[in-house]
Short mmCIF file of C-alpha atoms (C1' of nucleotides) in Angstrom, two decimals:
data_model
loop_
_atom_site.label_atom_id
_atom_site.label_comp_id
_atom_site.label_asym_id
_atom_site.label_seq_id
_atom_site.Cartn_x
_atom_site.Cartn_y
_atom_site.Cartn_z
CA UNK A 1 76.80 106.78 59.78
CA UNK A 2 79.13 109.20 62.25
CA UNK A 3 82.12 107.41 62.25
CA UNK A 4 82.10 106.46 58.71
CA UNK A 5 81.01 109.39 57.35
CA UNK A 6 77.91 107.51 55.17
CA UNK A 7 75.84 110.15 54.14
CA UNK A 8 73.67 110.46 50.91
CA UNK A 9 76.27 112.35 49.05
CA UNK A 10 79.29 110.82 50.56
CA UNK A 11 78.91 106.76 49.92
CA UNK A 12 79.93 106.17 46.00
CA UNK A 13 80.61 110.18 45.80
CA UNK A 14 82.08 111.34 42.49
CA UNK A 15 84.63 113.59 43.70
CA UNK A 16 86.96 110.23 45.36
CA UNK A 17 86.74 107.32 43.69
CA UNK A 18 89.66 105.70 44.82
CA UNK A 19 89.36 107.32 48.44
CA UNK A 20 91.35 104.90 50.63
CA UNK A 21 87.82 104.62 52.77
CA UNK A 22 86.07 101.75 51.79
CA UNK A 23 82.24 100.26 53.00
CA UNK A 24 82.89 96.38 53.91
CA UNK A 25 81.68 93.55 51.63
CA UNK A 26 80.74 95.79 49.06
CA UNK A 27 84.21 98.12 48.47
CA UNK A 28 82.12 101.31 47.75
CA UNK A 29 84.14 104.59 48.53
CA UNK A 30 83.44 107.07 50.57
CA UNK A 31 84.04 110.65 50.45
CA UNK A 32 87.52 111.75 51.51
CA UNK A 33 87.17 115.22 51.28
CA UNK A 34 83.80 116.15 53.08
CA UNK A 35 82.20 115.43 55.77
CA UNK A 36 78.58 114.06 54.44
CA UNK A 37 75.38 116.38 55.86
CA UNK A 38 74.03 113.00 57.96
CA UNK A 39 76.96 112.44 60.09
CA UNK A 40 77.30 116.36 60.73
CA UNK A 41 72.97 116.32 61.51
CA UNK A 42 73.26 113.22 63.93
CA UNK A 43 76.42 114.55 65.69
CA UNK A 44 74.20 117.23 67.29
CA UNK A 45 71.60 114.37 68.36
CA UNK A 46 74.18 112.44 69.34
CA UNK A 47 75.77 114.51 71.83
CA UNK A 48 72.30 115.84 73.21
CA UNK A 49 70.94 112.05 73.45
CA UNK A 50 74.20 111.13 75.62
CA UNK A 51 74.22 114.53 77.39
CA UNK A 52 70.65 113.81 78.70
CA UNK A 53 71.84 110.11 79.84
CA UNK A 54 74.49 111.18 82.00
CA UNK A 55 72.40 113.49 83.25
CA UNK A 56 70.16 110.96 84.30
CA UNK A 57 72.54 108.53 85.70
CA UNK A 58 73.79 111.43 87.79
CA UNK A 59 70.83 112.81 88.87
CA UNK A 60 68.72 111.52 92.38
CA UNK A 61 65.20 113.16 92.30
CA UNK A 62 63.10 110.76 91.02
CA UNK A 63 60.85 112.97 88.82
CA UNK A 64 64.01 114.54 87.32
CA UNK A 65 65.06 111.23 86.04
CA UNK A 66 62.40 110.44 84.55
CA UNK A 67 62.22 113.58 82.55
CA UNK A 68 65.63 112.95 81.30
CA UNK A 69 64.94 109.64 80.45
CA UNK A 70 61.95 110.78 77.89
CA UNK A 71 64.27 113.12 76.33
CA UNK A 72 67.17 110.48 75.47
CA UNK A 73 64.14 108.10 74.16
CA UNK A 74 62.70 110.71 72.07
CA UNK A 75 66.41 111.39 70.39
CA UNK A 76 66.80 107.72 70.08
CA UNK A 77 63.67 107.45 67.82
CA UNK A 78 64.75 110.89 65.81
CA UNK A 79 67.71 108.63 65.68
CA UNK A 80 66.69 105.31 64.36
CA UNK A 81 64.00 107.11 61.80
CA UNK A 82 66.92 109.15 60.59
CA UNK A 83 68.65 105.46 59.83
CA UNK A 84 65.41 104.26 57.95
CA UNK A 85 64.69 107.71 56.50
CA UNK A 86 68.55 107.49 54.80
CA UNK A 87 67.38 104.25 52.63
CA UNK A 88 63.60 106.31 52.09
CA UNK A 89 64.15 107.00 48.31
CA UNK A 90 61.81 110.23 48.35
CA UNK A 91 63.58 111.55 50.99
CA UNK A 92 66.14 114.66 50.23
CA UNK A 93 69.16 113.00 52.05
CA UNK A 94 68.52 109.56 51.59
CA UNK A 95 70.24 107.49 49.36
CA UNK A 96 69.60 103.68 49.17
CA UNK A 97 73.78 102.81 48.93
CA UNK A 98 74.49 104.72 51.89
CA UNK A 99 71.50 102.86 53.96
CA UNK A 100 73.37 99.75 52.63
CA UNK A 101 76.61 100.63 53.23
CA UNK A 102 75.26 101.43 56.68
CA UNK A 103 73.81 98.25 57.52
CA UNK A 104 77.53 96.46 56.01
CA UNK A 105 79.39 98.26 58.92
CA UNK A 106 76.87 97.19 61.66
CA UNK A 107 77.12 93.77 60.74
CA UNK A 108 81.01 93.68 60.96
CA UNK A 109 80.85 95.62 64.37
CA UNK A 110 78.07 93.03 65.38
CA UNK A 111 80.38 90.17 64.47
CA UNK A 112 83.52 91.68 65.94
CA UNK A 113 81.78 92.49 69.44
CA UNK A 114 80.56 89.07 69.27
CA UNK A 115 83.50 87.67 68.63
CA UNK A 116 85.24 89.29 71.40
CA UNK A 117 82.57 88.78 73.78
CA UNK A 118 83.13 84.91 73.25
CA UNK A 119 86.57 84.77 72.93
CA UNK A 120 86.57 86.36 76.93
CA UNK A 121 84.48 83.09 77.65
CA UNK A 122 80.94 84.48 77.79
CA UNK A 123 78.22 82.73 75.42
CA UNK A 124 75.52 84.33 72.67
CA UNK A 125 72.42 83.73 73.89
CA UNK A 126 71.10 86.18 71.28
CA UNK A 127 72.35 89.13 68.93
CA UNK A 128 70.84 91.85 66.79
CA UNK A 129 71.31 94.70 65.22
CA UNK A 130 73.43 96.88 68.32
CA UNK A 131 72.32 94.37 71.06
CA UNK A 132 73.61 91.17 72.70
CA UNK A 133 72.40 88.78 75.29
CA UNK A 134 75.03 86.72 77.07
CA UNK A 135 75.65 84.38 79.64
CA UNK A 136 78.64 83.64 81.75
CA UNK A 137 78.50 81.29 84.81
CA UNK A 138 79.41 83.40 87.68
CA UNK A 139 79.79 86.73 85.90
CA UNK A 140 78.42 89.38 87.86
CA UNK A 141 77.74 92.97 86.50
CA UNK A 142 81.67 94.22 86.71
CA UNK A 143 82.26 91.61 84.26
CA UNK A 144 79.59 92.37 81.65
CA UNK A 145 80.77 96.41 82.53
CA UNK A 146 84.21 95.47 81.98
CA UNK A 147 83.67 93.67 78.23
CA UNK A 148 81.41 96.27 77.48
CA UNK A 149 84.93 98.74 78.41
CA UNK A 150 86.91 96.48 76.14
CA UNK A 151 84.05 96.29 72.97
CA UNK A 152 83.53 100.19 73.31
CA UNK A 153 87.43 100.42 72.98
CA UNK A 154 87.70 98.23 70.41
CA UNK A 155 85.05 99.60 68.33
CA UNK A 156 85.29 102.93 69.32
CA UNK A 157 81.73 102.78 69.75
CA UNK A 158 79.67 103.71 72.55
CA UNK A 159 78.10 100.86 74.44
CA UNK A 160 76.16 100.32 77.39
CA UNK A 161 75.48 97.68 79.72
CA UNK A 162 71.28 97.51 80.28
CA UNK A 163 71.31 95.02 82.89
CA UNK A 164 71.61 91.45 83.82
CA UNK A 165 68.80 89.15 83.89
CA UNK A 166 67.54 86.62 86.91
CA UNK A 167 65.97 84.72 83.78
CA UNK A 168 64.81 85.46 80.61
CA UNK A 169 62.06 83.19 78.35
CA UNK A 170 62.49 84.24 74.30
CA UNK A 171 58.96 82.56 73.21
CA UNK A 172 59.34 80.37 69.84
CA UNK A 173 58.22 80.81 66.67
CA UNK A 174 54.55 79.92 66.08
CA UNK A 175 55.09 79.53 62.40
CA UNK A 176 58.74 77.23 63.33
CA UNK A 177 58.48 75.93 66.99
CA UNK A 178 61.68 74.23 66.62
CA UNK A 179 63.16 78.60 66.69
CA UNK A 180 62.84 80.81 69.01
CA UNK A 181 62.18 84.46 67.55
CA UNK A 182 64.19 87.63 68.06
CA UNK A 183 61.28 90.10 68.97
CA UNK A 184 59.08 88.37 71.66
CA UNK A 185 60.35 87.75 74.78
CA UNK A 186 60.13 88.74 78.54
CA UNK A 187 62.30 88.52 81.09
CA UNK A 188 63.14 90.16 85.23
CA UNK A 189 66.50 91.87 85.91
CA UNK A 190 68.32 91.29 88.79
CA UNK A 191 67.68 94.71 90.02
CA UNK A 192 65.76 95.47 93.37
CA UNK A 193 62.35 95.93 91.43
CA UNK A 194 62.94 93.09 89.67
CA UNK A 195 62.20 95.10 86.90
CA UNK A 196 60.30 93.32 84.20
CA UNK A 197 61.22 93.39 80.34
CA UNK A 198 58.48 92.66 77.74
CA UNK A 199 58.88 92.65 74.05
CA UNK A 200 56.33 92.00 70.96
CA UNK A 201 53.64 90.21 73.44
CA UNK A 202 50.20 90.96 74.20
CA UNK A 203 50.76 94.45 76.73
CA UNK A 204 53.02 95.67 74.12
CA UNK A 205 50.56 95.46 71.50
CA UNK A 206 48.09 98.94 71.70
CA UNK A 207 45.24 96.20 70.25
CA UNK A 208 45.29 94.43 73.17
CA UNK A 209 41.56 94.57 74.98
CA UNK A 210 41.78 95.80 78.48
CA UNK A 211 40.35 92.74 79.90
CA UNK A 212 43.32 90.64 78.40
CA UNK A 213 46.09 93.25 78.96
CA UNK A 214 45.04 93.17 82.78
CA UNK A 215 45.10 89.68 83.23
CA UNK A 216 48.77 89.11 81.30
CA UNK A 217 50.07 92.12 83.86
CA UNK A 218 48.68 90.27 86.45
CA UNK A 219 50.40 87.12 85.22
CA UNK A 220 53.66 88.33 84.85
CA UNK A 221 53.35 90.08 88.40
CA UNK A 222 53.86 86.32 89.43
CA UNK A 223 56.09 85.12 87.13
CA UNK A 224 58.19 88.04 88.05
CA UNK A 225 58.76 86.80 91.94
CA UNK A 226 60.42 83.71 90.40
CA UNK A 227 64.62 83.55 90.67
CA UNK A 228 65.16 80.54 88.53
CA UNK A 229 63.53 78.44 86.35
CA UNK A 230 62.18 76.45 88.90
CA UNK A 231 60.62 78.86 91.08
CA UNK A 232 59.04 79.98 87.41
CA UNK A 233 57.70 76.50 86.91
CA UNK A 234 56.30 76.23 90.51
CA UNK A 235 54.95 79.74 90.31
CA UNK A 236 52.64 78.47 87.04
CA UNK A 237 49.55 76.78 88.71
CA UNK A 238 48.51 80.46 89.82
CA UNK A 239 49.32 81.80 86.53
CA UNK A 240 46.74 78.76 85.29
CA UNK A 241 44.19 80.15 88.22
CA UNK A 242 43.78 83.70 86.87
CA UNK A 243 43.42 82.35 83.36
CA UNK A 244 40.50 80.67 85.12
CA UNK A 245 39.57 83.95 86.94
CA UNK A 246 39.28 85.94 83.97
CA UNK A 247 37.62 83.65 81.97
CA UNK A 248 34.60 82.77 84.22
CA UNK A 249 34.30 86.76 84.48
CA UNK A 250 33.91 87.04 81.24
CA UNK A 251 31.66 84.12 80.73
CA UNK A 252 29.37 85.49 83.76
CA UNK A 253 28.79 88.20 81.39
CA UNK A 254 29.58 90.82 84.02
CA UNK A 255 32.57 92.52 81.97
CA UNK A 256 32.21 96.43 80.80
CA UNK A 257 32.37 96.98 77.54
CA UNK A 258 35.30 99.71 78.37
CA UNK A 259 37.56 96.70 79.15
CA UNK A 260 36.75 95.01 76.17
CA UNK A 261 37.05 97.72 73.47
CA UNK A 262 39.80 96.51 70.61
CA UNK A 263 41.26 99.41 68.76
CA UNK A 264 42.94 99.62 65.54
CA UNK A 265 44.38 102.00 63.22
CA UNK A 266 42.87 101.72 59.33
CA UNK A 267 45.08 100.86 56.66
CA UNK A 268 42.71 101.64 54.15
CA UNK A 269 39.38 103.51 53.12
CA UNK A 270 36.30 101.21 54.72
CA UNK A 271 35.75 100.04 51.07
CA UNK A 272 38.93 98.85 49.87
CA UNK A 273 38.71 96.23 52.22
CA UNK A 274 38.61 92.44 50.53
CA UNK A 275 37.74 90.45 53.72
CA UNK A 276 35.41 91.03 56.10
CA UNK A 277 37.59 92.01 58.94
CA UNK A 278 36.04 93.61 61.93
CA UNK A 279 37.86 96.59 62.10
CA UNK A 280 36.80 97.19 58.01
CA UNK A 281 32.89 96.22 60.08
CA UNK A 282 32.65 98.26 62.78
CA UNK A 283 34.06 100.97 60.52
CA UNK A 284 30.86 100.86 58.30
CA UNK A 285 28.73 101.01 60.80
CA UNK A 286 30.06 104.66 62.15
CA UNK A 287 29.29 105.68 58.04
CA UNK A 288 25.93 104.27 58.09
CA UNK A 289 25.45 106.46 61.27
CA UNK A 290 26.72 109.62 58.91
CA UNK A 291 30.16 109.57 60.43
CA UNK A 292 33.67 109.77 58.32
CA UNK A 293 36.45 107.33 58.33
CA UNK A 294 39.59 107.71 56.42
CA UNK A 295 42.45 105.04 56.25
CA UNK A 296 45.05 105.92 59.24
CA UNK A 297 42.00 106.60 61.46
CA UNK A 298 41.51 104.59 64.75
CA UNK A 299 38.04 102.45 64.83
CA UNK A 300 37.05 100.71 67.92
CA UNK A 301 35.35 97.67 67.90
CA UNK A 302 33.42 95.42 70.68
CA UNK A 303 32.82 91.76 69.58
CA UNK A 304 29.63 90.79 69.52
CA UNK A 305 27.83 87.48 69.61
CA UNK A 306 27.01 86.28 66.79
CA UNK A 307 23.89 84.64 66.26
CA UNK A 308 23.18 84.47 62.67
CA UNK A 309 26.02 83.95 60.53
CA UNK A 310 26.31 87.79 58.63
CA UNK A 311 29.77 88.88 59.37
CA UNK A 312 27.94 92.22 60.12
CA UNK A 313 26.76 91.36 63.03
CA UNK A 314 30.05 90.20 65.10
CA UNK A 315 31.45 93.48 65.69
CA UNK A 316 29.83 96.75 67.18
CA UNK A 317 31.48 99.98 67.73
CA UNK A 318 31.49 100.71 71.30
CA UNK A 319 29.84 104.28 70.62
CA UNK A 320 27.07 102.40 68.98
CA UNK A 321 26.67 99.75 71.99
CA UNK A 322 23.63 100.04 74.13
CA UNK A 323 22.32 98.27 77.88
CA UNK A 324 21.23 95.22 75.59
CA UNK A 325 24.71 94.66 73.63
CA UNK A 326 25.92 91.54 74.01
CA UNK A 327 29.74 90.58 74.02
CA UNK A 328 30.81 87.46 73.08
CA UNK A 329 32.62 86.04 75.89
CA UNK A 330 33.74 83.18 74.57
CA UNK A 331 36.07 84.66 71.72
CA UNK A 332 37.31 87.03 74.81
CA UNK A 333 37.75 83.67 76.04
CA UNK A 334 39.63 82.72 73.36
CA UNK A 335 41.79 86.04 73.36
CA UNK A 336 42.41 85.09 76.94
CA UNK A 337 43.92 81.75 76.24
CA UNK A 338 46.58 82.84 73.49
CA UNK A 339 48.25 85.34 75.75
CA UNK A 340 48.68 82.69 78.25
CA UNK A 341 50.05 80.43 75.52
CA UNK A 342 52.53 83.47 74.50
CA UNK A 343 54.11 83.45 77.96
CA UNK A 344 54.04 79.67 78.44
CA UNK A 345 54.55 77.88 75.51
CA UNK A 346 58.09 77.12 75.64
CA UNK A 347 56.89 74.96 79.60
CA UNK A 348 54.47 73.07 77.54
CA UNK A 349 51.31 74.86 77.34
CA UNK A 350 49.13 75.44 74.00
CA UNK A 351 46.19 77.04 73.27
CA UNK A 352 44.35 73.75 73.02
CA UNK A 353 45.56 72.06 75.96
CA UNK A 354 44.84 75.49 77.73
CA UNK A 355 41.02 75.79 76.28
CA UNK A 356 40.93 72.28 77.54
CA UNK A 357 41.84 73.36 81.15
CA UNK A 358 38.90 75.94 81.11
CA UNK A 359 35.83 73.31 80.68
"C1'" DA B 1 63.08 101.18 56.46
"C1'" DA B 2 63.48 96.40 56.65
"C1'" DG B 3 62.40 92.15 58.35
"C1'" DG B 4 59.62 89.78 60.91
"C1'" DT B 5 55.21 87.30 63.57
"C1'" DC B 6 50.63 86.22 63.89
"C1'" DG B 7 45.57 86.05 63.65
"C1'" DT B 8 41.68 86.16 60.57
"C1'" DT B 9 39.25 85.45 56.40
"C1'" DA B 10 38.49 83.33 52.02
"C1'" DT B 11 38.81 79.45 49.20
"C1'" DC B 12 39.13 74.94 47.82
"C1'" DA B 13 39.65 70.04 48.11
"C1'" DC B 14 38.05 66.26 50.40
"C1'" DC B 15 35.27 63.17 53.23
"C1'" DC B 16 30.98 61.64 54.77
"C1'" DG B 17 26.29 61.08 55.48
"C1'" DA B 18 21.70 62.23 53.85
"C1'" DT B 19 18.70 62.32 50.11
"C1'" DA B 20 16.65 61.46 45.73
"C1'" DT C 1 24.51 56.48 41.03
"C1'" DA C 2 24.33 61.43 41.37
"C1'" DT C 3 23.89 65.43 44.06
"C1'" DC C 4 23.86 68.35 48.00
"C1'" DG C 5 25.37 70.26 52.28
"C1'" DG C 6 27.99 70.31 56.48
"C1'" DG C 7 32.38 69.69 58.63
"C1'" DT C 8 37.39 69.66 58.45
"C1'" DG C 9 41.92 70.78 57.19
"C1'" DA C 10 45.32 72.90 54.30
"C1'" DT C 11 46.74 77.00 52.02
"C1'" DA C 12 46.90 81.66 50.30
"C1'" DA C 13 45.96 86.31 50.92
"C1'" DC C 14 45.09 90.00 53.80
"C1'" DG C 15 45.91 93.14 57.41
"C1'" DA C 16 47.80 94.81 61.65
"C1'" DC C 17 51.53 95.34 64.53
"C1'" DC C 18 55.98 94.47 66.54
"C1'" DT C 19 61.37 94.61 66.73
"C1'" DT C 20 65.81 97.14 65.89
#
DNA sequence: AAGGTCGTTATCACCCGATA
DNA sequence: TATCGGGTGATAACGACCTT
């Protein structure tokens, strides 16, 4: 959108039809004679986001860093909205052709990095959008610095090097378990920390019950001592025993109901909904109790056993739980079981073969 | 914004045993 | 032989949330 100058009213722009610049694949112009009023917007972003890096990289105090680090990661998501908000067709400066035109030129700069990046020997382990993962046997972190030198030349793009992983496990697809997908996976850099990476799982999700986001950050505290993939495999019978842990908690009944409170944000108005979801539940029962809810409001939910079989009665909202609520541990159970499956699956574990494990 | 994953619910077909 | 109900499995629709 900088470089190229792809801005609402420069991509297909009247004034230069047969302006020498050109948007790949699809031979649209762009403007030759202005500068479009995205590029000029993002430049001051830009320059802020990778002032506030360097900044960081060069600073020691701890606390300092940190604060710098928030800044350049609330610019990158002015950033990346500003990207979507270009192909938003309500918005003032947005423009569907230049969000395509957009998208044209990161694909050829995605192939072209690739392409170097293999021809200088190192293998794709995974691409998208601005990011690869590679492998190299032997390469240490001069060598990944050093193509990322020779990419940002090429491109004239910046580019940074985020670290290099002891191992890293992308899960598969539940829907195809033949592919492995692009937005789940977890992995430990080779750092001193060991610093952990988690994407799309469980902990990343904010509907994750406490009880089952403490137990999959307890399990990939272990997983995270491991160097290779066999120290991973022989680190998994623990992993197996705090699946057990957990679950005979919760099946003692002895859990809070804080640490079980499931939290979602309404799509809709309580009545729209067609199924009888839990969320669309609990949310009735705060109206019965003369409360409002609105679609885009957060309801909290507890599940509940469920003796009877009226859909009403398997989720409770925490403010309306009492002493003699009961939770129903063996769908916490059950909760339990899939976000161990999510970090094993690809060694051979399933949810069944898991459940199994727990009788 | 676009392109996904994934879990849950609803629905329907089907099987099977019980019942009349 | 017909009917009913429970259980199972496949499928569609729904709904939430994640990734960049």
């Amino acid at each position: 959108m900088m470089d190229q100058n792809l801005s609402g009213e420069t991509v297909k722009c009247k004034c230069c039809p047969n302006s020498p610049r050109r948007v790949p694949e699809l031979d649209y112009n762009i403007c030759d004679r202005w500068r479009g009023i995205v590029p000029q917007s993002l430049e001051i972003l830009l320059d802020r986001r990778s002032k506030y890096k360097q900044l960081k990289k060069d600073e020691k105090d701890e606390l300092k860093r940190q604060k710098y680090d928030a800044r350049q990661s609330a610019l990158k998501w002015i950033l990346v909205c500003s990207f979507g908000y270009l192909g938003f067709k309500n918005a003032r400066f947005g423009k569907i052709d230049a969000h395509i035109a957009t998208c044209a030129f990161s694909r050829i700069f995605l192939h072209r990095a690739v392409a170097i990046a293999q021809a200088r020997g190192f293998k794709l382990v995974h691409g998208i959008v601005d990011s690869m993962w590679l492998t190299k046997a032997d390469a240490t972190a001069a060598d990944y610095e050093e193509l990322c030198a020779v990419i940002r030349e090429d491109l004239k793009l910046p580019l940074s090097f985020e670290g290099q992983y002891r191992w890293i496990v992308f899960l598969n697809s539940k829907t195809d378990p033949q592919a492995p997908v692009l937005n789940r996976y977890y992995g430990t850099f080779q750092d001193q920390d060991r610093t952990l990476k988690v994407r799309g799982i469980d902990v990343r999700r904010h509907d994750t019950p406490k009880i089952v986001e403490k137990c999959q950050t307890q399990m990939l505290a272990i997983l995270k001592e491991a160097d290779n993939s066999r120290e991973f495999q022989a680190l998994i019978p623990q992993v197996l025993n705090t699946l057990r842990e957990y679950a005979s908690k919760l099946r003692s009944g002895t859990v809070p109901i804080e640490e079980l409170i499931i939290t979602k944000n309404l799509s809709k108005m309580p009545n729209e909904y067609t199924h009888r979801v839990p969320q669309a539940i609990a949310a009735q029962y705060l109206i019965d109790e003369g409360g409002t809810v609105h679609a885009g409001q957060q309801v909290s939910y507890v599940l509940t056993i469920d003796p009877s079989t009226i859909p009403e009665s398997q989720a409770l909202p925490p403010e309306l739980a009492d002493d003699d609520t009961v939770y129903d541990p063996e769908r916490y159970v059950d909760l339990l079981v899939s976000s161990t499956a999510n970090l094993l699956q690809p060694f051979g574990y399933d949810v069944k073969s898991l459940t199994a494990t727990l009788r």
